[in-house]
Short mmCIF file of C-alpha atoms and ligand atoms in Angstrom, two decimals:
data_model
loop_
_atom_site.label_atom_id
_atom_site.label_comp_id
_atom_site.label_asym_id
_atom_site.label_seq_id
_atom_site.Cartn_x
_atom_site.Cartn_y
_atom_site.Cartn_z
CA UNK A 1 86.01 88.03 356.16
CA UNK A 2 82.10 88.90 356.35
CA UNK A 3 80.50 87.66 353.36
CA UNK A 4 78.33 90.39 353.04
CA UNK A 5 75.57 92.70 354.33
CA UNK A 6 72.29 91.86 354.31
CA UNK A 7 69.35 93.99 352.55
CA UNK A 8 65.94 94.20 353.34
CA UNK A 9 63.17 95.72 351.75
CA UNK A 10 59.11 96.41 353.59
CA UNK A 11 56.75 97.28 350.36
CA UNK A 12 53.34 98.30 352.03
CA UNK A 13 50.55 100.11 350.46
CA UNK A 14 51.04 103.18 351.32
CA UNK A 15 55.40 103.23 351.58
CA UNK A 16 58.09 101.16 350.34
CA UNK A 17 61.53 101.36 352.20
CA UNK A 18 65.08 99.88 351.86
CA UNK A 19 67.70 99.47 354.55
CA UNK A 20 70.87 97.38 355.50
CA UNK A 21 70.42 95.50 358.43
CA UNK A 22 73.67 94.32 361.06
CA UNK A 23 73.62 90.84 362.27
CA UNK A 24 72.37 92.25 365.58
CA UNK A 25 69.46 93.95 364.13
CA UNK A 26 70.43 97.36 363.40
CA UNK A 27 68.90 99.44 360.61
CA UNK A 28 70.88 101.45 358.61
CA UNK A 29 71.05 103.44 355.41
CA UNK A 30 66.78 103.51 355.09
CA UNK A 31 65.33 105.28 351.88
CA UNK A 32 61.97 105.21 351.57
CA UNK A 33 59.52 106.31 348.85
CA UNK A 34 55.73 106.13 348.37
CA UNK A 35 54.56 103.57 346.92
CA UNK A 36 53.38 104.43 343.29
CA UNK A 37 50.23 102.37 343.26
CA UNK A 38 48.39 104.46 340.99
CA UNK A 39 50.97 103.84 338.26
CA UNK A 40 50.75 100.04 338.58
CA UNK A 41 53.16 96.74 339.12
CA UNK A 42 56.17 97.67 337.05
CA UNK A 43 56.68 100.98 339.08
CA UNK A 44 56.36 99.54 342.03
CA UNK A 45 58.79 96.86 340.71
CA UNK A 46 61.38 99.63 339.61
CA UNK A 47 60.98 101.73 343.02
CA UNK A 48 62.22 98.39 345.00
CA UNK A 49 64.41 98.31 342.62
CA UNK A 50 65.51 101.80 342.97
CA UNK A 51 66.01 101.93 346.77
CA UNK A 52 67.14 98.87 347.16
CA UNK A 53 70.50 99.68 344.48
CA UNK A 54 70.50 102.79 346.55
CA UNK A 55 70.89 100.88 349.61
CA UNK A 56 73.70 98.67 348.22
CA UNK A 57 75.61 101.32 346.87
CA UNK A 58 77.02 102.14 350.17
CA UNK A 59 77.76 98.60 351.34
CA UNK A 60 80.70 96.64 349.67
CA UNK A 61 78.96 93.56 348.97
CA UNK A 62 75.51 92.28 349.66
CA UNK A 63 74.95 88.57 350.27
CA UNK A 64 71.11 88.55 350.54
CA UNK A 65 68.25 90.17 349.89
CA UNK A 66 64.62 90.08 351.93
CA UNK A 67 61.85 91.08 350.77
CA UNK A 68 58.51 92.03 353.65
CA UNK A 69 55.43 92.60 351.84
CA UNK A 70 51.71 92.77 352.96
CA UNK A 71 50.18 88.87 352.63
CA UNK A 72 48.86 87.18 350.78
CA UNK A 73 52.55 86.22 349.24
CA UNK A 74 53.96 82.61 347.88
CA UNK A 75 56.54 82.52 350.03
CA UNK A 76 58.19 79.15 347.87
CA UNK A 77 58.10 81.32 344.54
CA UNK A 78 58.62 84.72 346.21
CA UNK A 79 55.47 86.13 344.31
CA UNK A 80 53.31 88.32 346.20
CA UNK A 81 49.49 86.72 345.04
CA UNK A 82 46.93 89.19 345.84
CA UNK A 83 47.43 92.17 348.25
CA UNK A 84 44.54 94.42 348.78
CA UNK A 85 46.71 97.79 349.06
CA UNK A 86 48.67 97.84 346.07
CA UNK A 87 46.10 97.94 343.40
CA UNK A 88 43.93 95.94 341.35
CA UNK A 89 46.26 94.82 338.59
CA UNK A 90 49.29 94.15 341.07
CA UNK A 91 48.47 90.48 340.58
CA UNK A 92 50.74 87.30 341.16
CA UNK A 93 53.81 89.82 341.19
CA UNK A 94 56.99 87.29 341.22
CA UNK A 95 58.85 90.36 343.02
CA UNK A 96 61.59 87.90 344.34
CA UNK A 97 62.82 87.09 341.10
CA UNK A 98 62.55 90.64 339.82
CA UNK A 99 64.99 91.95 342.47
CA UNK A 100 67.37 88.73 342.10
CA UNK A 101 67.42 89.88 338.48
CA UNK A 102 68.43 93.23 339.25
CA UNK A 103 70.82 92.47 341.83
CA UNK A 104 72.09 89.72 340.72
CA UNK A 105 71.85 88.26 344.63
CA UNK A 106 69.75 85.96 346.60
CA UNK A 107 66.21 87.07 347.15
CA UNK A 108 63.56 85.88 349.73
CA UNK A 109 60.25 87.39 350.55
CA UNK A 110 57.93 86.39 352.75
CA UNK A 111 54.71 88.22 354.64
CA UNK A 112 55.19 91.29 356.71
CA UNK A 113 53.42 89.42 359.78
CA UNK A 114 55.51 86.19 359.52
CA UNK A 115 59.09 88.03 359.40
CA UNK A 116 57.62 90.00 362.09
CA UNK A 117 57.88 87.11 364.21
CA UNK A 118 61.18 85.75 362.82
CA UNK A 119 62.30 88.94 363.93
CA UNK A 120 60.74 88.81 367.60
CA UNK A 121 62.17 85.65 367.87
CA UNK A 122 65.75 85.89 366.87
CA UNK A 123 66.37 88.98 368.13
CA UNK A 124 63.50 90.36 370.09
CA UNK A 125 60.47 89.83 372.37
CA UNK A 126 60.25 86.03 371.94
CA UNK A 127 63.43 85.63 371.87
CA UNK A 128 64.22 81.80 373.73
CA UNK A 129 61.01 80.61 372.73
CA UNK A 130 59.96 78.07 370.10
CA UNK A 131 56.16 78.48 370.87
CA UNK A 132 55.01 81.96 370.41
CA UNK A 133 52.39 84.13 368.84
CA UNK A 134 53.20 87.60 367.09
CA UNK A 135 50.10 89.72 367.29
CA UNK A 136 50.38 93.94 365.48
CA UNK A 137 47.08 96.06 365.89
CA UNK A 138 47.47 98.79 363.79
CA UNK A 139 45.36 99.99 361.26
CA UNK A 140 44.91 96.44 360.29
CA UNK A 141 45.71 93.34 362.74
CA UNK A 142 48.18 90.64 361.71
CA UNK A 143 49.53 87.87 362.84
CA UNK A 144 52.24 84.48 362.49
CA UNK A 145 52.29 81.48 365.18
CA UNK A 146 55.95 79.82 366.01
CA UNK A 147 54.68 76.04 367.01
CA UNK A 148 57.97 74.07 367.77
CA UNK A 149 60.09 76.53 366.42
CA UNK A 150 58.41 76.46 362.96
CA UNK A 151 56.54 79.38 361.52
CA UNK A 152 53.44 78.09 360.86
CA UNK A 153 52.38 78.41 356.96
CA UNK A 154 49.78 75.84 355.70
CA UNK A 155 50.38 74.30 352.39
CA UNK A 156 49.18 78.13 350.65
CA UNK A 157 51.38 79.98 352.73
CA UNK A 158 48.79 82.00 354.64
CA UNK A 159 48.38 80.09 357.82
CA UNK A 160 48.41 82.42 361.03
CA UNK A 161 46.08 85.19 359.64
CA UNK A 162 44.82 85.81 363.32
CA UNK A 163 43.23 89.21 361.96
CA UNK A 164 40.23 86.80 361.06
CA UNK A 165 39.50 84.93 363.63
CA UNK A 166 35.91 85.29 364.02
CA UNK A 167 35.00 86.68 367.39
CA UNK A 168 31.45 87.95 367.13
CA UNK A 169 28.66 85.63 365.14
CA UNK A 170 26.80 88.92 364.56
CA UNK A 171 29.70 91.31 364.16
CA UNK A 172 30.61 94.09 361.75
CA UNK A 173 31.76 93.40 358.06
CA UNK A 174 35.15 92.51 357.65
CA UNK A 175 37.50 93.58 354.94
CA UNK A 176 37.55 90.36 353.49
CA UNK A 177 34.46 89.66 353.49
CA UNK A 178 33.19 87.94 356.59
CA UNK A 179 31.33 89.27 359.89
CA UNK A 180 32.69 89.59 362.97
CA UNK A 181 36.59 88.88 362.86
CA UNK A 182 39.47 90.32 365.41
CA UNK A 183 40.12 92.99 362.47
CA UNK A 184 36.66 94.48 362.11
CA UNK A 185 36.70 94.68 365.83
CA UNK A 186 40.06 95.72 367.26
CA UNK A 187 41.74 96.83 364.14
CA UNK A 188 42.90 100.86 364.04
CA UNK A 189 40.23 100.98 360.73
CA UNK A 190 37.70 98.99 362.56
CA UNK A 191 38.15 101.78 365.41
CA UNK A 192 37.99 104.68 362.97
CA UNK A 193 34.66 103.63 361.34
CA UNK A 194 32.71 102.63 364.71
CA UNK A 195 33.50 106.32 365.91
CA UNK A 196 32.57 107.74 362.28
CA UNK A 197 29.21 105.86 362.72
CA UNK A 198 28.68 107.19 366.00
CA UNK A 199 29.35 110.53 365.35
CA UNK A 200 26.72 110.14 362.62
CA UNK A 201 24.09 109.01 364.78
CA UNK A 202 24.49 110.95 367.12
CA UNK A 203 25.73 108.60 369.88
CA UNK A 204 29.22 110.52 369.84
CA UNK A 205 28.68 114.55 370.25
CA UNK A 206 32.50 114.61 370.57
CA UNK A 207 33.26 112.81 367.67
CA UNK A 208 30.18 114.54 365.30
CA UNK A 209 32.19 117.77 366.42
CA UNK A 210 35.54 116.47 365.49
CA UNK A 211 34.30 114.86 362.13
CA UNK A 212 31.90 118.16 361.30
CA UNK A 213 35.11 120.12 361.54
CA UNK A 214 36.98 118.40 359.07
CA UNK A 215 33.95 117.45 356.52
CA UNK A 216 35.11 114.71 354.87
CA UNK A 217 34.07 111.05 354.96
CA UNK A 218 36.69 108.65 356.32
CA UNK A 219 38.28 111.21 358.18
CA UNK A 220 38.78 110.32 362.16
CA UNK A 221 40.86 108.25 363.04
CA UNK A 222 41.68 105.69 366.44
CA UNK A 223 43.17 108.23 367.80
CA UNK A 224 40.32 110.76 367.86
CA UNK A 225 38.29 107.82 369.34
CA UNK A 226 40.29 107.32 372.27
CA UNK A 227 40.83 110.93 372.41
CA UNK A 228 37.09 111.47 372.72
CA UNK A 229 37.22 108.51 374.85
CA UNK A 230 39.62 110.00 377.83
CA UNK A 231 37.23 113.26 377.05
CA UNK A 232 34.61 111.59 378.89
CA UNK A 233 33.02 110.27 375.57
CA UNK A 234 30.53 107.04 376.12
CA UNK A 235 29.89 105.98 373.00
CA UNK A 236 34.07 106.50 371.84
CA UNK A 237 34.54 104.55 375.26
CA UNK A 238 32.33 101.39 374.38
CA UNK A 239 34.22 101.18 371.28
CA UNK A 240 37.42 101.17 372.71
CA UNK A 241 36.33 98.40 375.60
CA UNK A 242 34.53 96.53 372.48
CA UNK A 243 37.83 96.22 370.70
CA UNK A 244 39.80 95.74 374.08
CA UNK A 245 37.44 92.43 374.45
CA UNK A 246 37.61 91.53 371.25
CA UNK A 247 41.43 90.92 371.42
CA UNK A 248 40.61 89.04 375.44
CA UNK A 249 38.35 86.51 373.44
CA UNK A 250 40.86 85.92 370.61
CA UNK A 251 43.82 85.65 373.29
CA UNK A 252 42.18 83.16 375.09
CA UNK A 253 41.08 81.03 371.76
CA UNK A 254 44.90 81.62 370.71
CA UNK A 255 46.07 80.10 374.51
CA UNK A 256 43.58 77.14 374.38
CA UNK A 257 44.16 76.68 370.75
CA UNK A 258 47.82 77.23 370.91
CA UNK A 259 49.75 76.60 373.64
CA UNK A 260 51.77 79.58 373.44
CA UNK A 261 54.71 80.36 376.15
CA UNK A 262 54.21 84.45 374.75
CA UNK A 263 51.56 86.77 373.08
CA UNK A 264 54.28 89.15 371.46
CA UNK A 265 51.94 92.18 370.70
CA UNK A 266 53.56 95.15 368.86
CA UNK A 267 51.43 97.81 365.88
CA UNK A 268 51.14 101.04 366.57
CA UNK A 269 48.11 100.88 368.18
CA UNK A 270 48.72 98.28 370.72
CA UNK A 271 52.32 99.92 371.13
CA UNK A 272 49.93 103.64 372.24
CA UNK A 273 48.43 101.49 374.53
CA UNK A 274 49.65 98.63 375.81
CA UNK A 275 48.12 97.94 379.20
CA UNK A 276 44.81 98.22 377.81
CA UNK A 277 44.94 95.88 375.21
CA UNK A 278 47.05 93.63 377.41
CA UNK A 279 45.19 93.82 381.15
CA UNK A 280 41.64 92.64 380.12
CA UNK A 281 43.26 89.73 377.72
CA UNK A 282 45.07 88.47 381.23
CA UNK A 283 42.06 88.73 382.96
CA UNK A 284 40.14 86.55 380.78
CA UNK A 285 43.10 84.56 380.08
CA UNK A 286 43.23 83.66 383.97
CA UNK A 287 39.58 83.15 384.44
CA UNK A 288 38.50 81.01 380.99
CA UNK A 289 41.65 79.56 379.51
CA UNK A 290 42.51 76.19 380.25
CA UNK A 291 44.42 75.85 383.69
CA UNK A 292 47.82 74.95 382.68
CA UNK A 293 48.65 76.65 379.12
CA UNK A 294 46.47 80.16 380.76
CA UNK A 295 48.92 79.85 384.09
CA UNK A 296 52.04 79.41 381.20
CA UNK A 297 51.19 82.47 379.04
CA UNK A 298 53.01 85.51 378.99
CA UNK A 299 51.66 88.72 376.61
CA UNK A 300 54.55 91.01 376.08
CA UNK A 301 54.88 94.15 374.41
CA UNK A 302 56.49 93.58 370.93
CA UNK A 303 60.66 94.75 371.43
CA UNK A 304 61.85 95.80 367.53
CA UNK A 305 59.23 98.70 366.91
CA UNK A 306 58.37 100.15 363.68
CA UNK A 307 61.50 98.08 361.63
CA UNK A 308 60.52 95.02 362.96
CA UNK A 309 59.67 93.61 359.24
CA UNK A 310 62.68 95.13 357.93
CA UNK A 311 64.83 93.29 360.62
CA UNK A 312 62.75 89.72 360.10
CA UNK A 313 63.56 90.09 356.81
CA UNK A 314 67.11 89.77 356.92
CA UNK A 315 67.12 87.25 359.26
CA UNK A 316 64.91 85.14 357.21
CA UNK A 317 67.19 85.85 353.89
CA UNK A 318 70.30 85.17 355.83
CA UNK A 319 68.86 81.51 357.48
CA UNK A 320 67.21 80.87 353.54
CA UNK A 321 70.37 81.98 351.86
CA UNK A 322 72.48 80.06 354.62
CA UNK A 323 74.94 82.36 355.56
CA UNK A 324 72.88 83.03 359.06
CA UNK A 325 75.86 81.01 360.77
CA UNK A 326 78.58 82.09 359.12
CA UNK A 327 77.52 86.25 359.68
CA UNK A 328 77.28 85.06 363.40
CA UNK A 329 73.53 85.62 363.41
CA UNK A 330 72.50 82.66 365.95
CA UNK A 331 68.80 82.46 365.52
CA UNK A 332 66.90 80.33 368.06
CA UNK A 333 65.24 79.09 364.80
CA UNK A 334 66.87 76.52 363.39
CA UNK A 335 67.79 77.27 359.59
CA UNK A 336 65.55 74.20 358.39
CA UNK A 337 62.41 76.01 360.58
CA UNK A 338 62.85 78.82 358.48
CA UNK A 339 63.06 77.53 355.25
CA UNK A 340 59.52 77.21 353.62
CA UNK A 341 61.14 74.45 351.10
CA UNK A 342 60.61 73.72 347.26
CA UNK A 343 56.93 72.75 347.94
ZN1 ZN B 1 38.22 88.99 357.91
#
């Protein structure tokens, strides 16, 4: 007899959404709702709440719950610390415990980028591998490195933030503060404000058009840069190769620095195009990583698409609830890998 189905929930800034996930990774049963940020932490609390009764209403028993929320997050208490998208009073949220509560089941949560790669590695992309990186580029740019089979968290849980890696001394601001990381480079939003800059200079005529059209501030997006880009637009065109070298430079820090048997690179941007992103980072790979690690290194399109924190978070409940054996999910992580402890 199955003990139960697993439940997993993805709170982001701008969506929350609630699903059952299958020992082999399939979604079911999603409801999703926006994410009420401008009525603060205890409606966000109740809509994860909401969806995720929802969701369990149609299953007959549910033996775990995971919880995928944008970092920074505690993943020993379950309290998500700081996150820049969901306010500025959603503040050491202990949203673990608040669902437990509800449910009255086992709760884990964890960072969207780090069940991202549970996911890729149990049941997609890097699957096989214990050394791995999982890279998304989409409007932001995430990370998580698997060393040894272990998810790498430092003793604050926030290891493997490869969004910041700084790339460029002189560089643009980054969101969190800094100049010149992967994220204010290569990012979707990083894209989007280098082509509103150039179509206020002047530099873009294609992309001055596009933004005069729609009037507002903040309004293109990556898309319209590579759009302009294929158009035959320069300046959209250096932006695009500035972001595609960006991620080369980090991918060859992240081989020397790493060791990785796989790049796993999903995000919707990467996903729109792949070869791009991908091509130049092998090129530099081969010519300036080190020999043997560079010769090693595989980058591979990301294999679970837009669920893939939904499905990471299962995983990781079912391995931290331990029940992963008995529901005949066989991760290539062992259960103790998974685990971040009592620290
Ligand atoms: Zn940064």
């Amino acid at each position: 007899v199955a003990p139960g189905s697993l439940l997993a929930l993805d709170l982001g800034g701008t969506q929350v959404r609630a699903a059952a996930v299958s020992p082999e990774g399939v979604v079911t049963g999603v409801r999703r709702a926006q994410t009420p940020v401008a009525d603060g932490p205890r409606a966000i609390e109740a809509a994860c709440v909401r969806l995720l009764r929802g969701v369990a209403s149609e299953v007959p028993v549910v033996a775990a719950v995971g919880i995928s929320s944008a970092g920074p997050v505690d993943p020993w208490r379950g309290v998500v610390t700081d996150p820049p998208n969901l306010g500025p009073v959603f503040r050491d949220v202990p949203l673990a415990s608040v669902v437990e509560e509800a449910l009255g089941v086992p709760t884990f949560l964890d960072r969207d980028t780090q069940l991202a790669a549970v996911g890729e590695g149990t049941l997609g992309a890097a699957r096989g591998s214990r050394d791995f990186i999982y890279v998304t580029i989409s409007t932001g740019l995430g990370g998580a490195v698997v060393s040894g089979g272990r998810l790498l968290r430092g003793p604050d849980g926030t290891a493997g933030e490869l969004g910041h890696l700084t790339v460029d001394l002189d560089g643009p601001a980054c969101g969190c503060g800094a100049r010149g990381h992967l994220e204010a480079i290569a990012s979707g939003r990083a894209i989007a404000s280098a082509g509103e800059a150039a179509a206020r200079s002047g530099a873009s005529p294609l992309l001055a058009a596009r933004l005069e059209a729609t009037g507002t501030a903040g309004s293109l997006s990556a898309r319209d840069v590579a759009e302009a880009s294929d158009a035959g637009d320069a300046a959209a065109g250096a932006i695009l190769e500035r972001a595609f070298e960006a991620f080369a430079a980090a991918a060859v820090s992240l081989v020397d620095v790493f060791n990785p048997e796989r790049i796993v690179v999903g995000g919707s941007l990467a996903e729109a195009m792949p070869e791009r992103f991908f091509e130049p980072a092998r090129a530099a790979i081969a010519a300036h990583a080190f020999r043997d690690p560079g010769r090693r290194v595989r980058i591979v399109r990301a294999a679970l698409g837009p669920d893939v924190s939904l499905v990471g978070a299962a995983v990781a409940a079912a391995v931290r609830a331990g029940i992963a054996r008995e529901i005949g999910l066989a991760p290539d992580f062992e259960g103790a890998d998974l685990d971040p402890g009592g620290a």
